[in-house]
Amino acid sequence: MAPPAADFPPPQFFARPPLSNPPLDPTPPPPPPQQLYSRPPSSMLSTPPPPIPSKAPPFASPPPFAAPHQFQGLQGPPPSHPPPPPPQAPYFGGSPAYQQQQQQPLPPPSQGYFAGIAPPLPGVAAPPGHDIADEFESLSISSAPGTAADVKVEALPRPPPDSCDTFAQPAWSNCHPRYFELTTNAIPASHSLAARWHLPLGAVIHPLAEAPPEEQVPVVDFGTSGIVRCRRCRTYINPYDKFTDGGKYFRCAICNLLNDVPMDYVCALDEQGKRRDAMDRPELSQGSVDFVAPMEYMVRPPMPPVYFFLIDVSVAAVRSGILQIAADTIKSCLDKLPGYPRTQIGFLTFDSTLHFYSLKSSLTQPQMVVLAQVDDPFLPMPDDLLVNLSESRLVVEALLDSLPSIFANNENVESALGPALEATTSIMSEIGGKLLIFQSTLPSLGVGRLKLRGQEAHVYQTDREPALRVAEDSFYKQMAAKCSKLQIGVNVYAFSEKYTDVASLGTLAKYTGGQVCYYPGFHAAVDGEKLTYDLSRDLTRETAWEAVMRIRCGKGIKYSVFHGHFMLRSSDLLALPAVDCDKAFSVQFALEDTLLTSQLAYFQVALLYTSSSGERRIRVHTAAVPIVQELSVMYKEANIGAVVGVLSRLAVEKSLNDKLENARQYVHVKMVNALREYKNMYAVKHSLIGRIIFPESLKLLPLYVLALSKSLPLRGGFMDATPDERSAAGYQMMTMSRPSLLKLLYPALIRLDEYLLQGSRGGGVDSPPQLPLTAEVLDPRGAFVTSDGQRFVLWLGNVLQPEFVAAILGPQVAHSSDLRKVPVVEQDNDLSKRFHALLAKLRKQNRWCHQQCVVVRQGESGRELQLVHSNMVEDRGAGFPSYMEWMVQIHRQVQQKI
Amino acid sequence: MAWDLALWILSFLAVAAALGIIVYQLLCLSDLEFDFINPFDSSSRINRFVLPEFAIQGVLSAIYLIFGYWLMFLLNAPLLYYNIRLYMSKRHLVDVTEIFNQLEPEKKIRFYKLGFYLSLLCIVIYR
């Protein structure tokens, strides 16, 4: 949900004053008197902003998503990327157009369309004092589904479809924003200016993001001569280094030092002082390159990819089918594991005892050794526990075939995770690698045993609350530190329906660049597909081993805090034992100098890693951003995706040492301050007291902050989510890339029955329209799908035709009342085929995790609430108001204390 | 009299030892800050001496209490209480995973302790 494409008419509400907009000039309809307050969003929308008279009826016939171009005119200056900011550029200065827009009154309420839904806008226009509250009440969205629903879709200001996945074009020679995206493409020139930008000044970094084939990062090999770098700050050569003196020297963009160019790298300059070969050399023309690192970048020979599986085989794991699925999946991935023929693999299973497997290539069957004494585990046959896959392939396959049957009758309920971890780390200590932990119960034996907690409601709202979200036993932190030191990256798969203390287990992943996958109440028939996908993706995706990442910033700017899954090895070096294409981080910057005098600020992200093929490489992303003097430019160039990315990580981190309430408040205050600052900037000039105005770039900020406050890690209190769900979602949020995060916060809602039927009648609709996320649109006669990037929820209305259900889910499902364990499989008919084609299409946009489809019927009390209504971020819930109420509330707060 | 002398020597040694520990820990922290050692070594070195320091301070306070040096005990009491509280809530050790975030507060508290032990040393010497 990125920079709002122009799909919706920008409500005046958000009025980022589109100056310079000729179409605006035609004076709008006569302003209703004393209209001080321009509408909160949804409402505002209902009245098409005057500037679009030509399409005055844009909503009259519910057009599927107003064509973007229609409103282009309103957007004001097109987002200029490379933001060419001569700071003086009159972005908003008091241009007349701006003024006009500000004063545009709302046209008279259009009756009819919005009757059911649309909050009465006109009312809002009244002075905030009295009417808002009343208006407000009347806004409450009661059920009036039907035709009105369509209208509403267009009426609400929401992220346009697909906006999550679209990035702005990179400016100049900058790296693509999918790798490095700043919260605002304008760095403040002074402390005082930075202090007035109340949002985080930072960036979301996704160093290994997947790129389409035509945009692969080029590989540059300097051979034995070594990579050209600044000799003082060690910045890698990049397109912003300036060559002088006939190409003999170059000036480092970051620290401004004049460096010698190595003899064999010298090249003549052209008239503009550019190197003549600049276009032939990716490192001088592109923002992202992969350097091949020579020997001096290695402390040891590049490690082979290592996969070690630590599998809980206690009764819960066996009964739920996890063991079977995991073994099958691993076996099917053996051919696809990266790094053939160097790949190494090993297994250890545990319940109350530890089971080691010797996989020596000379054996025909794996040898199993059971270690019953878990207090001080030692390694039997230490050399054969981690073996080369290509040599021991047959033994490994034999083991995977027999694992499920060996433990088929296991009745052991204990789980000695701690001792198993200690044994595993000593097996892996030589090389490091990736450790996958499959945990189905609460660890109950030996070191690192955990106890049940978080079951008492009264802990919430007290000082003891945040402790629920961090590791209970310091064992896990120490183990995580040890893993990081030994170059072991941990991924945790947790399955139990009961409390497993994901907060503690996840600590292992948190400091080693890993991830936490949580499948509460795993049921093989339903969740098997998801586990299979997630696990194979984990095993086969592009992975960078024994990596470290560092960020260098131009003069006067300094990184201040990092967020994500890593461990700091020195104050600015992120240790990432195993990092892959699905891990993103965020960083915040601070100004070191009180005044920045240069024109541009430079950032360089460097990730030094070993590729799966055993080559040492450095991935370097470089970006340059203008330094500006004007706050308005900062707001104009704000990047909602990155802002939300940093804010959500901040909020999750805050929730680890503070109450949920305070974590939500923390984000809220930042947003309100930013909006107030923005308002004041114009209120002074144009006496706009009583109106709330937004920068166009941040018009979705309130919606996302609302969604964030209702998201799983931060939602409500004791009743709203189990501690495990919260922790797992929190860990996930810390590593999410911008597209998946935005998708999660504001899922897509699609009306399925119409889309499918329409298609079968030949009216091929490419992408179904997205609906606003409110229960209002859920028509009992219809079927709807929400897609939040993690799963699909198929909601079936009460009076939906049973034939339709039978067609897409199979006849036996149509009348069954328990949909909990219904697998969604393709049926042999057109509807179902189209349905699965749609799911496949949506899944393709989102490859980092498998979107399981779950089915829920209207009125299934508990599940409907949990699966569907918790996603309806525009409705009231979890102690938070509806979108409309939220806007009014924010408006009031923005007005207060200036 | 002999008791008194023994006690004086004991307090002197104890305070000097505690002082040494604190200085050593501060050195580790600043080395870490300037990237001379890695967080694993730094925190293990610091943690090795956390409990000895607590013990020295505790024993010293106990001796003052037993032998009736009320004023000296009162001086030590606040720190004793702080140390015990820290220990009871298991926050006395430096957390290697978060050491960079805790750098500033950890340094600050050690500077306070440094000041405290220095003044204690003066008192022991000149009283």
PDB file of N, CA, C and O in Angstrom, chain A residues 477-478 480-482 484-485 510-511 550 561 567-572, chain B residues 32-33 35 37-41 93 95-102:
ATOM      1  N   LYS A 477      18.573 -16.991  25.466  1.00  0.00           N
ATOM      2  CA  LYS A 477      19.374 -15.872  24.964  1.00  0.00           C
ATOM      3  C   LYS A 477      20.834 -16.282  24.825  1.00  0.00           C
ATOM      4  O   LYS A 477      21.492 -15.950  23.849  1.00  0.00           O
ATOM      5  N   GLN A 478      21.304 -17.004  25.831  1.00  0.00           N
ATOM      6  CA  GLN A 478      22.700 -17.419  25.756  1.00  0.00           C
ATOM      7  C   GLN A 478      22.919 -18.377  24.597  1.00  0.00           C
ATOM      8  O   GLN A 478      23.919 -18.298  23.886  1.00  0.00           O
ATOM      9  N   ALA A 480      21.195 -18.438  21.906  1.00  0.00           N
ATOM     10  CA  ALA A 480      21.125 -17.661  20.668  1.00  0.00           C
ATOM     11  C   ALA A 480      22.460 -16.975  20.404  1.00  0.00           C
ATOM     12  O   ALA A 480      22.962 -16.986  19.267  1.00  0.00           O
ATOM     13  N   ALA A 481      23.052 -16.423  21.452  1.00  0.00           N
ATOM     14  CA  ALA A 481      24.343 -15.757  21.273  1.00  0.00           C
ATOM     15  C   ALA A 481      25.392 -16.761  20.828  1.00  0.00           C
ATOM     16  O   ALA A 481      26.216 -16.487  19.955  1.00  0.00           O
ATOM     17  N   LYS A 482      25.329 -17.936  21.417  1.00  0.00           N
ATOM     18  CA  LYS A 482      26.294 -18.969  21.051  1.00  0.00           C
ATOM     19  C   LYS A 482      26.114 -19.365  19.584  1.00  0.00           C
ATOM     20  O   LYS A 482      27.082 -19.501  18.840  1.00  0.00           O
ATOM     21  N   SER A 484      24.887 -17.566  17.222  1.00  0.00           N
ATOM     22  CA  SER A 484      25.351 -16.488  16.368  1.00  0.00           C
ATOM     23  C   SER A 484      26.869 -16.547  16.228  1.00  0.00           C
ATOM     24  O   SER A 484      27.421 -16.369  15.152  1.00  0.00           O
ATOM     25  N   LYS A 485      27.534 -16.842  17.324  1.00  0.00           N
ATOM     26  CA  LYS A 485      28.988 -16.910  17.310  1.00  0.00           C
ATOM     27  C   LYS A 485      29.467 -18.071  16.443  1.00  0.00           C
ATOM     28  O   LYS A 485      30.465 -17.950  15.737  1.00  0.00           O
ATOM     29  N   LYS A 510      15.558 -14.956  16.690  1.00  0.00           N
ATOM     30  CA  LYS A 510      15.678 -13.504  16.695  1.00  0.00           C
ATOM     31  C   LYS A 510      17.118 -13.031  16.571  1.00  0.00           C
ATOM     32  O   LYS A 510      17.398 -12.052  15.900  1.00  0.00           O
ATOM     33  N   TYR A 511      18.034 -13.713  17.230  1.00  0.00           N
ATOM     34  CA  TYR A 511      19.419 -13.236  17.224  1.00  0.00           C
ATOM     35  C   TYR A 511      20.283 -13.944  16.204  1.00  0.00           C
ATOM     36  O   TYR A 511      21.486 -13.745  16.161  1.00  0.00           O
ATOM     37  N   ARG A 550      26.621  -4.188   7.028  1.00  0.00           N
ATOM     38  CA  ARG A 550      27.006  -2.904   7.607  1.00  0.00           C
ATOM     39  C   ARG A 550      26.381  -1.807   6.762  1.00  0.00           C
ATOM     40  O   ARG A 550      26.231  -1.949   5.559  1.00  0.00           O
ATOM     41  N   VAL A 561      19.554   3.071  15.418  1.00  0.00           N
ATOM     42  CA  VAL A 561      19.066   1.793  15.927  1.00  0.00           C
ATOM     43  C   VAL A 561      18.740   0.871  14.760  1.00  0.00           C
ATOM     44  O   VAL A 561      18.268   1.316  13.719  1.00  0.00           O
ATOM     45  N   MET A 567      22.168 -10.197  15.272  1.00  0.00           N
ATOM     46  CA  MET A 567      22.831  -9.817  16.513  1.00  0.00           C
ATOM     47  C   MET A 567      23.912  -8.818  16.166  1.00  0.00           C
ATOM     48  O   MET A 567      24.604  -8.966  15.169  1.00  0.00           O
ATOM     49  N   LEU A 568      24.061  -7.796  16.973  1.00  0.00           N
ATOM     50  CA  LEU A 568      25.096  -6.807  16.719  1.00  0.00           C
ATOM     51  C   LEU A 568      26.436  -7.370  17.140  1.00  0.00           C
ATOM     52  O   LEU A 568      26.609  -7.779  18.287  1.00  0.00           O
ATOM     53  N   ARG A 569      27.381  -7.401  16.221  1.00  0.00           N
ATOM     54  CA  ARG A 569      28.692  -7.896  16.612  1.00  0.00           C
ATOM     55  C   ARG A 569      29.585  -6.739  17.010  1.00  0.00           C
ATOM     56  O   ARG A 569      30.447  -6.861  17.858  1.00  0.00           O
ATOM     57  N   SER A 570      29.429  -5.626  16.360  1.00  0.00           N
ATOM     58  CA  SER A 570      30.003  -4.417  16.932  1.00  0.00           C
ATOM     59  C   SER A 570      28.929  -3.370  16.723  1.00  0.00           C
ATOM     60  O   SER A 570      27.869  -3.677  16.219  1.00  0.00           O
ATOM     61  N   SER A 571      29.205  -2.139  17.094  1.00  0.00           N
ATOM     62  CA  SER A 571      28.083  -1.211  17.178  1.00  0.00           C
ATOM     63  C   SER A 571      27.365  -1.028  15.837  1.00  0.00           C
ATOM     64  O   SER A 571      26.226  -0.612  15.812  1.00  0.00           O
ATOM     65  N   ASP A 572      28.016  -1.337  14.723  1.00  0.00           N
ATOM     66  CA  ASP A 572      27.306  -1.139  13.456  1.00  0.00           C
ATOM     67  C   ASP A 572      27.380  -2.355  12.555  1.00  0.00           C
ATOM     68  O   ASP A 572      27.136  -2.273  11.369  1.00  0.00           O
TER      69      ASP A 572
ATOM     70  N   LEU B  32      34.449  -2.471  24.027  1.00  0.00           N
ATOM     71  CA  LEU B  32      33.373  -2.936  23.167  1.00  0.00           C
ATOM     72  C   LEU B  32      32.858  -1.790  22.312  1.00  0.00           C
ATOM     73  O   LEU B  32      32.632  -1.915  21.115  1.00  0.00           O
ATOM     74  N   GLU B  33      32.719  -0.646  22.957  1.00  0.00           N
ATOM     75  CA  GLU B  33      32.181   0.507  22.255  1.00  0.00           C
ATOM     76  C   GLU B  33      33.088   0.886  21.090  1.00  0.00           C
ATOM     77  O   GLU B  33      32.620   1.269  20.022  1.00  0.00           O
ATOM     78  N   ASP B  35      35.014  -1.123  19.572  1.00  0.00           N
ATOM     79  CA  ASP B  35      35.194  -2.229  18.659  1.00  0.00           C
ATOM     80  C   ASP B  35      36.526  -2.942  18.806  1.00  0.00           C
ATOM     81  O   ASP B  35      37.066  -3.453  17.849  1.00  0.00           O
ATOM     82  N   ILE B  37      36.964  -5.395  21.186  1.00  0.00           N
ATOM     83  CA  ILE B  37      36.646  -6.794  21.451  1.00  0.00           C
ATOM     84  C   ILE B  37      35.211  -7.059  21.022  1.00  0.00           C
ATOM     85  O   ILE B  37      34.439  -6.130  20.832  1.00  0.00           O
ATOM     86  N   ASN B  38      34.864  -8.315  20.870  1.00  0.00           N
ATOM     87  CA  ASN B  38      33.509  -8.624  20.434  1.00  0.00           C
ATOM     88  C   ASN B  38      32.586  -8.774  21.655  1.00  0.00           C
ATOM     89  O   ASN B  38      33.054  -8.925  22.777  1.00  0.00           O
ATOM     90  N   PRO B  39      31.295  -8.711  21.413  1.00  0.00           N
ATOM     91  CA  PRO B  39      30.363  -8.725  22.544  1.00  0.00           C
ATOM     92  C   PRO B  39      30.436 -10.008  23.367  1.00  0.00           C
ATOM     93  O   PRO B  39      30.175  -9.977  24.575  1.00  0.00           O
ATOM     94  N   PHE B  40      30.801 -11.109  22.736  1.00  0.00           N
ATOM     95  CA  PHE B  40      30.833 -12.373  23.489  1.00  0.00           C
ATOM     96  C   PHE B  40      31.910 -12.308  24.566  1.00  0.00           C
ATOM     97  O   PHE B  40      31.668 -12.595  25.739  1.00  0.00           O
ATOM     98  N   ASP B  41      33.119 -11.893  24.160  1.00  0.00           N
ATOM     99  CA  ASP B  41      34.204 -11.801  25.129  1.00  0.00           C
ATOM    100  C   ASP B  41      33.903 -10.740  26.172  1.00  0.00           C
ATOM    101  O   ASP B  41      34.084 -10.942  27.361  1.00  0.00           O
ATOM    102  N   LEU B  93      23.354  -9.869  35.440  1.00  0.00           N
ATOM    103  CA  LEU B  93      24.346 -10.155  34.404  1.00  0.00           C
ATOM    104  C   LEU B  93      24.089  -9.332  33.149  1.00  0.00           C
ATOM    105  O   LEU B  93      22.950  -9.000  32.830  1.00  0.00           O
ATOM    106  N   ASP B  95      23.525  -8.832  29.349  1.00  0.00           N
ATOM    107  CA  ASP B  95      22.886  -9.672  28.337  1.00  0.00           C
ATOM    108  C   ASP B  95      23.647  -9.530  27.021  1.00  0.00           C
ATOM    109  O   ASP B  95      23.624  -8.484  26.379  1.00  0.00           O
ATOM    110  N   VAL B  96      24.302 -10.604  26.636  1.00  0.00           N
ATOM    111  CA  VAL B  96      25.181 -10.485  25.479  1.00  0.00           C
ATOM    112  C   VAL B  96      24.426 -10.115  24.200  1.00  0.00           C
ATOM    113  O   VAL B  96      24.930  -9.390  23.347  1.00  0.00           O
ATOM    114  N   THR B  97      23.188 -10.550  24.091  1.00  0.00           N
ATOM    115  CA  THR B  97      22.461 -10.278  22.856  1.00  0.00           C
ATOM    116  C   THR B  97      22.038  -8.814  22.743  1.00  0.00           C
ATOM    117  O   THR B  97      21.861  -8.307  21.657  1.00  0.00           O
ATOM    118  N   GLU B  98      21.878  -8.189  23.878  1.00  0.00           N
ATOM    119  CA  GLU B  98      21.382  -6.809  23.838  1.00  0.00           C
ATOM    120  C   GLU B  98      22.426  -5.833  24.351  1.00  0.00           C
ATOM    121  O   GLU B  98      22.111  -4.705  24.715  1.00  0.00           O
ATOM    122  N   ILE B  99      23.669  -6.267  24.400  1.00  0.00           N
ATOM    123  CA  ILE B  99      24.671  -5.467  25.097  1.00  0.00           C
ATOM    124  C   ILE B  99      24.839  -4.081  24.481  1.00  0.00           C
ATOM    125  O   ILE B  99      25.062  -3.102  25.188  1.00  0.00           O
ATOM    126  N   PHE B 100      24.657  -3.977  23.170  1.00  0.00           N
ATOM    127  CA  PHE B 100      24.859  -2.660  22.569  1.00  0.00           C
ATOM    128  C   PHE B 100      23.751  -1.689  22.951  1.00  0.00           C
ATOM    129  O   PHE B 100      23.986  -0.497  23.068  1.00  0.00           O
ATOM    130  N   ASN B 101      22.571  -2.214  23.135  1.00  0.00           N
ATOM    131  CA  ASN B 101      21.488  -1.332  23.558  1.00  0.00           C
ATOM    132  C   ASN B 101      21.630  -0.939  25.016  1.00  0.00           C
ATOM    133  O   ASN B 101      21.112   0.083  25.452  1.00  0.00           O
ATOM    134  N   GLN B 102      22.310  -1.786  25.783  1.00  0.00           N
ATOM    135  CA  GLN B 102      22.419  -1.512  27.221  1.00  0.00           C
ATOM    136  C   GLN B 102      23.712  -0.803  27.570  1.00  0.00           C
ATOM    137  O   GLN B 102      23.970  -0.517  28.737  1.00  0.00           O
TER     138      GLN B 102
END
